[in-house]
Every structure is written in structure tokens, then in C-alpha cells.
Amino acid sequence: MGFDAEWLRLREPADLRARDAGVLGMATQVIGPRATVLDLGCGTGATTRAFAAEGIRDIDWRLLDNDARLLAEASAQHPGATTHEIDLADIDALPLDDVDLVTASALLDLVSRDWLVRFAERVARAGVGVYAVLSYDGQMRWAPEDPDDPDVTRAFNAHQCSEKGFGPALGPDAGTTAADVFRAHGFEVVIGHSPWHLGPQDTALHDALLGGIAEAAFESGCAAAPQWLERRRADLARLEAEIGHVDLLAMPADAKPGG
């Protein structure tokens, strides 16, 4: 699993707008002063910047990814953070000692149920909460509509459940599955919705997104995807989209605000 730095740069403003404010607020309230936060699949450090945008800057960040190039950029942008290059599939290697909260962005829809269960077991033993956001939920809507939208969405959703480096991915079921798994391990779970709302101001992101959707849909057997992409790109100047995501906060039942 890996992401291109340019794609992460394009999506960050949409991600920041989309994060559920209530869930983010609760996540920032449950950690105390000088909290230690481990960010899984940190990319270039977008979650660090999201917390800073909320005025939460007094955090000891541990930024973890399996991509050395992204970690180097994250370190350059956040020199006070420590970085860890670790295979995210190796749950036993996660540095959870003295961690107050684990965060992840756009990760849970890539992992398998088996990975998620093992992860929940590990953080439950450590007594650590999890703030995992922007998990794709399978819902995509465009205005104006196109007759091939449903077929493209179905094919794309099927592709999202393929192997992403952790076993068969949860894809659109990530949010509901994660809530069930964490509750089964004794966590209190809060869910919020964090859809992207894209418009003409997001042309570069929307163009890249459409290309990725069409490629995945075609690989999953949607023969109409290339023509759909051509029509959608011709409409970019007026095209609007809503791409569904789910945010989740899972806290040990005995956790108190501020640690």
C-alpha cells in the first residue's frame, strides 16, 4: 500500500473540510496536555495539521508509515515529530508504549477484517483510543447525473474490496465493521459522517479522482467506465460531487477526558 504525495496534497483541503467537527472535537478533548499520538499511515502529516487547525499543537507526534519518501516530507514539515518506517501490516511492531491516542486517515477501508480485529485487540490491551477518519462508505453522487453513475459506483466499490496489502479490504464496509469490532472489544464508539463536497473549485482533485474511479471500475469489469470518464471530464467546470466517508472515535470504556 502506498500513496503518491501529489494525491495527498490534492485531497488534504477536501479532507480538512470534510472531517466531522463533533468527532474531531471529542478526539481532541480526550487527550491531555503533552499527549503522545501515534498516526498510522501518516503520509505527509495531514492529521497533525488537522489537529493544529483546531488549536491543538502541544502534542508529541509519532508519525508512522511504510513509505520512506512520505515520512521524509512529514519530518520536514513537522520537525518536532518522531517518524517510524514500519510495515503497517505488522501490528505487533506498532510503537504503542506511552501512547494516548492512535489516529489514522483514509486507512480502515484498505485493511481486512482480520487486520482490524488484531489491531483492536492490540489497542484494547494497551488501553489506547482510536480516531480513524475518512473511511470511504460506498456512496458517490454527482450533479448533473450520468446514466452510468450506478454501474461505475458498483464496479468501483467491488474494486475497493480487493487486496490492498492487508488481505481482502473492507472497502465501503469499513465504518460499520470497525464500529462493531471496537464495540466487541469493549470500546465506546462514536460515528460521524465526513463526505467530500467537490465543486468547480476542486477541479484538480476531482479530475484525479475521476481518473482513479474509472480505472478501478474498468478493472472490475465496467466496460462503460472510459466513456463515463470522458463525459465527466468534459463537465468538470460545472460538475459537483459528494463522496461519502465515515469518521470514528473508539475509546476504552473507562477513558476520561484529558487522559
Tab-separated table of C-alpha atoms in Angstrom:
chain	number	residue	atom	x	y	z
A	1	MET	CA	0.000	0.000	0.000
A	2	GLY	CA	1.220	3.482	-0.804
A	3	PHE	CA	0.034	6.878	-1.928
A	4	ASP	CA	1.504	9.499	-4.198
A	5	ALA	CA	2.480	12.715	-2.404
A	6	GLU	CA	0.712	14.784	-5.067
A	7	TRP	CA	-2.549	12.917	-4.493
A	8	LEU	CA	-2.244	13.528	-0.748
A	9	ARG	CA	-1.616	17.221	-1.397
A	10	LEU	CA	-4.669	17.458	-3.641
A	11	ARG	CA	-7.011	15.760	-1.214
A	12	GLU	CA	-5.909	17.476	2.011
A	13	PRO	CA	-8.150	20.582	1.706
A	14	ALA	CA	-11.193	18.405	0.948
A	15	ASP	CA	-10.294	16.110	3.845
A	16	LEU	CA	-9.965	19.046	6.218
A	17	ARG	CA	-13.358	20.426	5.190
A	18	ALA	CA	-14.966	17.003	5.446
A	19	ARG	CA	-13.789	15.839	8.891
A	20	ASP	CA	-16.759	15.575	11.227
A	21	ALA	CA	-16.327	18.505	13.613
A	22	GLY	CA	-18.033	16.753	16.513
A	23	VAL	CA	-15.886	13.628	16.317
A	24	LEU	CA	-12.719	15.680	15.865
A	25	GLY	CA	-13.652	17.816	18.861
A	26	MET	CA	-14.189	14.738	21.015
A	27	ALA	CA	-10.853	13.298	19.899
A	28	THR	CA	-9.015	16.464	20.901
A	29	GLN	CA	-10.814	16.558	24.272
A	30	VAL	CA	-9.891	13.049	25.369
A	31	ILE	CA	-6.144	13.663	25.195
A	32	GLY	CA	-4.392	15.640	27.888
A	33	PRO	CA	-1.564	18.201	27.744
A	34	ARG	CA	1.603	16.912	26.078
A	35	ALA	CA	-0.270	13.846	24.860
A	36	THR	CA	1.513	11.300	22.692
A	37	VAL	CA	-0.367	10.492	19.485
A	38	LEU	CA	0.591	7.772	17.013
A	39	ASP	CA	-0.566	8.448	13.449
A	40	LEU	CA	-0.786	5.273	11.348
A	41	GLY	CA	-0.203	5.703	7.630
A	42	CYS	CA	0.652	9.331	8.304
A	43	GLY	CA	1.520	10.292	4.731
A	44	THR	CA	2.921	13.803	4.889
A	45	GLY	CA	1.335	14.580	8.279
A	46	ALA	CA	-2.175	15.749	7.373
A	47	THR	CA	-3.677	14.633	10.692
A	48	THR	CA	-1.027	16.610	12.549
A	49	ARG	CA	-2.091	19.675	10.581
A	50	ALA	CA	-5.783	18.964	11.185
A	51	PHE	CA	-5.208	18.959	14.943
A	52	ALA	CA	-3.140	22.153	14.658
A	53	ALA	CA	-6.004	23.800	12.768
A	54	GLU	CA	-8.142	23.110	15.858
A	55	GLY	CA	-5.529	24.841	18.013
A	56	ILE	CA	-4.158	21.544	19.379
A	57	ARG	CA	-0.404	21.897	18.958
A	58	ASP	CA	1.055	20.658	22.256
A	59	ILE	CA	1.291	17.027	21.100
A	60	ASP	CA	4.170	14.577	20.903
A	61	TRP	CA	3.515	13.103	17.444
A	62	ARG	CA	4.753	9.692	16.360
A	63	LEU	CA	4.325	9.539	12.598
A	64	LEU	CA	4.301	6.040	11.161
A	65	ASP	CA	4.230	4.959	7.527
A	66	ASN	CA	5.754	2.311	5.271
A	67	ASP	CA	6.831	4.886	2.659
A	68	ALA	CA	10.203	6.477	3.363
A	69	ARG	CA	9.592	9.319	0.904
A	70	LEU	CA	6.361	10.365	2.590
A	71	LEU	CA	7.986	10.103	6.010
A	72	ALA	CA	10.812	12.363	4.862
A	73	GLU	CA	8.311	15.001	3.771
A	74	ALA	CA	6.342	14.612	7.002
A	75	SER	CA	9.528	15.060	9.009
A	76	ALA	CA	10.453	18.167	7.026
A	77	GLN	CA	7.023	19.712	7.656
A	78	HIS	CA	6.887	18.628	11.304
A	79	PRO	CA	10.467	18.559	12.612
A	80	GLY	CA	9.313	18.082	16.206
A	81	ALA	CA	7.682	14.740	15.425
A	82	THR	CA	9.360	11.365	15.528
A	83	THR	CA	8.990	9.152	12.476
A	84	HIS	CA	8.817	5.378	12.199
A	85	GLU	CA	9.147	3.420	8.968
A	86	ILE	CA	7.208	0.241	9.719
A	87	ASP	CA	5.141	-2.204	7.716
A	88	LEU	CA	1.568	-1.323	8.709
A	89	ALA	CA	0.602	-4.977	8.379
A	90	ASP	CA	2.901	-5.797	11.306
A	91	ILE	CA	0.590	-4.870	14.159
A	92	ASP	CA	2.918	-6.242	16.822
A	93	ALA	CA	5.563	-3.730	15.720
A	94	LEU	CA	3.394	-0.663	16.375
A	95	PRO	CA	5.125	1.561	18.987
A	96	LEU	CA	2.207	1.925	21.433
A	97	ASP	CA	4.228	2.456	24.615
A	98	ASP	CA	3.010	5.613	26.394
A	99	VAL	CA	0.649	6.448	23.502
A	100	ASP	CA	-2.574	8.281	24.452
A	101	LEU	CA	-4.362	8.058	21.095
A	102	VAL	CA	-3.903	6.329	17.742
A	103	THR	CA	-5.031	8.219	14.656
A	104	ALA	CA	-5.463	7.156	11.046
A	105	SER	CA	-6.840	8.826	7.946
A	106	ALA	CA	-8.252	7.008	4.901
A	107	LEU	CA	-6.805	3.727	6.177
A	108	LEU	CA	-9.550	1.465	7.538
A	109	ASP	CA	-11.197	0.964	4.150
A	110	LEU	CA	-7.907	-0.532	2.897
A	111	VAL	CA	-7.430	-3.100	5.646
A	112	SER	CA	-9.002	-6.526	6.095
A	113	ARG	CA	-11.345	-7.609	8.854
A	114	ASP	CA	-8.613	-9.874	10.215
A	115	TRP	CA	-6.182	-6.921	10.409
A	116	LEU	CA	-8.831	-4.796	12.113
A	117	VAL	CA	-9.612	-7.449	14.720
A	118	ARG	CA	-5.915	-7.907	15.541
A	119	PHE	CA	-5.480	-4.129	15.718
A	120	ALA	CA	-8.468	-3.755	18.044
A	121	GLU	CA	-7.064	-6.493	20.281
A	122	ARG	CA	-3.696	-4.730	20.421
A	123	VAL	CA	-5.032	-1.258	21.275
A	124	ALA	CA	-7.510	-2.771	23.764
A	125	ARG	CA	-4.621	-4.441	25.639
A	126	ALA	CA	-2.777	-1.112	25.622
A	127	GLY	CA	-5.852	0.825	26.747
A	128	VAL	CA	-5.466	3.270	23.845
A	129	GLY	CA	-8.248	5.015	21.947
A	130	VAL	CA	-8.500	5.268	18.164
A	131	TYR	CA	-9.514	8.204	15.968
A	132	ALA	CA	-9.870	6.854	12.425
A	133	VAL	CA	-11.385	9.132	9.809
A	134	LEU	CA	-12.293	9.464	6.139
A	135	SER	CA	-13.085	5.802	5.527
A	136	TYR	CA	-14.922	5.559	2.195
A	137	ASP	CA	-18.522	4.370	2.686
A	138	GLY	CA	-19.530	3.392	-0.863
A	139	GLN	CA	-21.693	6.428	-1.603
A	140	MET	CA	-20.894	8.623	-4.627
A	141	ARG	CA	-23.233	11.164	-6.194
A	142	TRP	CA	-22.678	13.658	-9.000
A	143	ALA	CA	-24.647	16.584	-10.316
A	144	PRO	CA	-25.556	16.530	-13.092
A	145	GLU	CA	-26.197	12.791	-13.045
A	146	ASP	CA	-24.939	10.391	-15.701
A	147	PRO	CA	-26.772	7.157	-16.626
A	148	ASP	CA	-23.597	5.140	-15.975
A	149	ASP	CA	-23.058	6.518	-12.462
A	150	PRO	CA	-24.627	3.484	-10.705
A	151	ASP	CA	-22.660	0.914	-12.707
A	152	VAL	CA	-19.386	2.783	-12.240
A	153	THR	CA	-20.028	3.100	-8.497
A	154	ARG	CA	-20.848	-0.591	-8.113
A	155	ALA	CA	-17.720	-1.626	-10.005
A	156	PHE	CA	-15.531	0.815	-8.083
A	157	ASN	CA	-16.917	-0.431	-4.757
A	158	ALA	CA	-16.133	-4.005	-5.763
A	159	HIS	CA	-12.569	-2.972	-6.579
A	160	GLN	CA	-12.244	-1.311	-3.168
A	161	CYS	CA	-12.716	-4.739	-1.563
A	162	SER	CA	-9.738	-6.249	-3.353
A	163	GLU	CA	-6.298	-6.863	-1.824
A	164	LYS	CA	-4.604	-3.626	-0.690
A	165	GLY	CA	-1.718	-5.165	1.236
A	166	PHE	CA	-3.617	-6.377	4.316
A	167	GLY	CA	-5.823	-9.121	2.888
A	168	PRO	CA	-9.268	-8.574	1.314
A	169	ALA	CA	-10.059	-4.917	2.016
A	170	LEU	CA	-13.131	-3.810	3.950
A	171	GLY	CA	-13.803	-1.122	1.355
A	172	PRO	CA	-17.222	0.520	1.797
A	173	ASP	CA	-17.971	-1.640	4.865
A	174	ALA	CA	-15.044	-0.248	6.847
A	175	GLY	CA	-17.012	2.174	9.014
A	176	THR	CA	-19.739	-0.211	10.137
A	177	THR	CA	-17.325	-3.123	10.548
A	178	ALA	CA	-14.907	-1.034	12.593
A	179	ALA	CA	-17.684	0.151	14.888
A	180	ASP	CA	-18.799	-3.438	15.509
A	181	VAL	CA	-15.259	-4.713	16.068
A	182	PHE	CA	-14.266	-1.977	18.502
A	183	ARG	CA	-17.509	-2.324	20.471
A	184	ALA	CA	-16.904	-6.074	20.690
A	185	HIS	CA	-13.539	-5.268	22.283
A	186	GLY	CA	-15.037	-3.028	24.959
A	187	PHE	CA	-14.711	0.391	23.310
A	188	GLU	CA	-17.276	3.152	23.303
A	189	VAL	CA	-17.713	4.215	19.690
A	190	VAL	CA	-18.861	7.473	18.131
A	191	ILE	CA	-19.508	7.683	14.393
A	192	GLY	CA	-19.745	10.801	12.245
A	193	HIS	CA	-20.141	11.385	8.535
A	194	SER	CA	-17.448	13.222	6.596
A	195	PRO	CA	-18.396	13.401	2.913
A	196	TRP	CA	-16.302	15.251	0.404
A	197	HIS	CA	-18.263	18.020	-1.301
A	198	LEU	CA	-16.457	18.809	-4.533
A	199	GLY	CA	-17.240	21.626	-6.921
A	200	PRO	CA	-15.599	23.709	-9.633
A	201	GLN	CA	-13.077	24.988	-7.063
A	202	ASP	CA	-11.745	21.424	-6.725
A	203	THR	CA	-11.055	20.747	-10.405
A	204	ALA	CA	-7.582	19.234	-9.970
A	205	LEU	CA	-8.669	16.883	-7.184
A	206	HIS	CA	-11.896	15.980	-8.982
A	207	ASP	CA	-10.042	15.217	-12.209
A	208	ALA	CA	-7.584	12.920	-10.425
A	209	LEU	CA	-10.416	11.262	-8.504
A	210	LEU	CA	-12.446	10.608	-11.642
A	211	GLY	CA	-9.434	9.033	-13.315
A	212	GLY	CA	-8.857	6.706	-10.382
A	213	ILE	CA	-12.525	5.754	-10.147
A	214	ALA	CA	-12.757	4.979	-13.858
A	215	GLU	CA	-9.572	2.910	-13.852
A	216	ALA	CA	-10.718	0.846	-10.867
A	217	ALA	CA	-14.227	0.415	-12.276
A	218	PHE	CA	-12.863	-0.735	-15.637
A	219	GLU	CA	-10.581	-3.242	-13.911
A	220	SER	CA	-13.671	-4.566	-12.132
A	221	GLY	CA	-15.485	-5.161	-15.414
A	222	CYS	CA	-17.354	-1.926	-16.082
A	223	ALA	CA	-16.858	-1.555	-19.837
A	224	ALA	CA	-18.583	1.831	-19.831
A	225	ALA	CA	-16.031	3.418	-17.469
A	226	PRO	CA	-13.780	5.029	-20.143
A	227	GLN	CA	-16.719	6.730	-21.865
A	228	TRP	CA	-18.116	7.757	-18.478
A	229	LEU	CA	-14.766	9.337	-17.614
A	230	GLU	CA	-14.674	11.237	-20.912
A	231	ARG	CA	-18.139	12.707	-20.300
A	232	ARG	CA	-17.363	13.540	-16.686
A	233	ARG	CA	-14.138	15.335	-17.556
A	234	ALA	CA	-15.927	17.333	-20.242
A	235	ASP	CA	-18.299	18.528	-17.465
A	236	LEU	CA	-15.647	19.384	-14.871
A	237	ALA	CA	-16.251	23.132	-14.988
A	238	ARG	CA	-19.775	22.640	-13.613
A	239	LEU	CA	-19.581	19.195	-12.023
A	240	GLU	CA	-20.345	18.719	-8.332
A	241	ALA	CA	-19.838	15.560	-6.313
A	242	GLU	CA	-20.499	14.117	-2.899
A	243	ILE	CA	-18.177	11.256	-1.930
A	244	GLY	CA	-19.184	9.582	1.313
A	245	HIS	CA	-16.812	8.915	4.207
A	246	VAL	CA	-17.147	7.926	7.847
A	247	ASP	CA	-15.213	9.179	10.892
A	248	LEU	CA	-14.868	7.032	14.001
A	249	LEU	CA	-13.694	7.582	17.559
A	250	ALA	CA	-13.296	4.439	19.680
A	251	MET	CA	-12.345	4.947	23.315
A	252	PRO	CA	-11.824	2.462	26.144
A	253	ALA	CA	-14.984	2.457	28.265
A	254	ASP	CA	-13.146	3.766	31.338
A	255	ALA	CA	-11.338	6.593	29.500
A	256	LYS	CA	-11.751	10.090	30.913
A	257	PRO	CA	-11.367	13.404	29.036
A	258	GLY	CA	-7.840	14.704	29.241
A	259	GLY	CA	-6.333	11.243	29.779
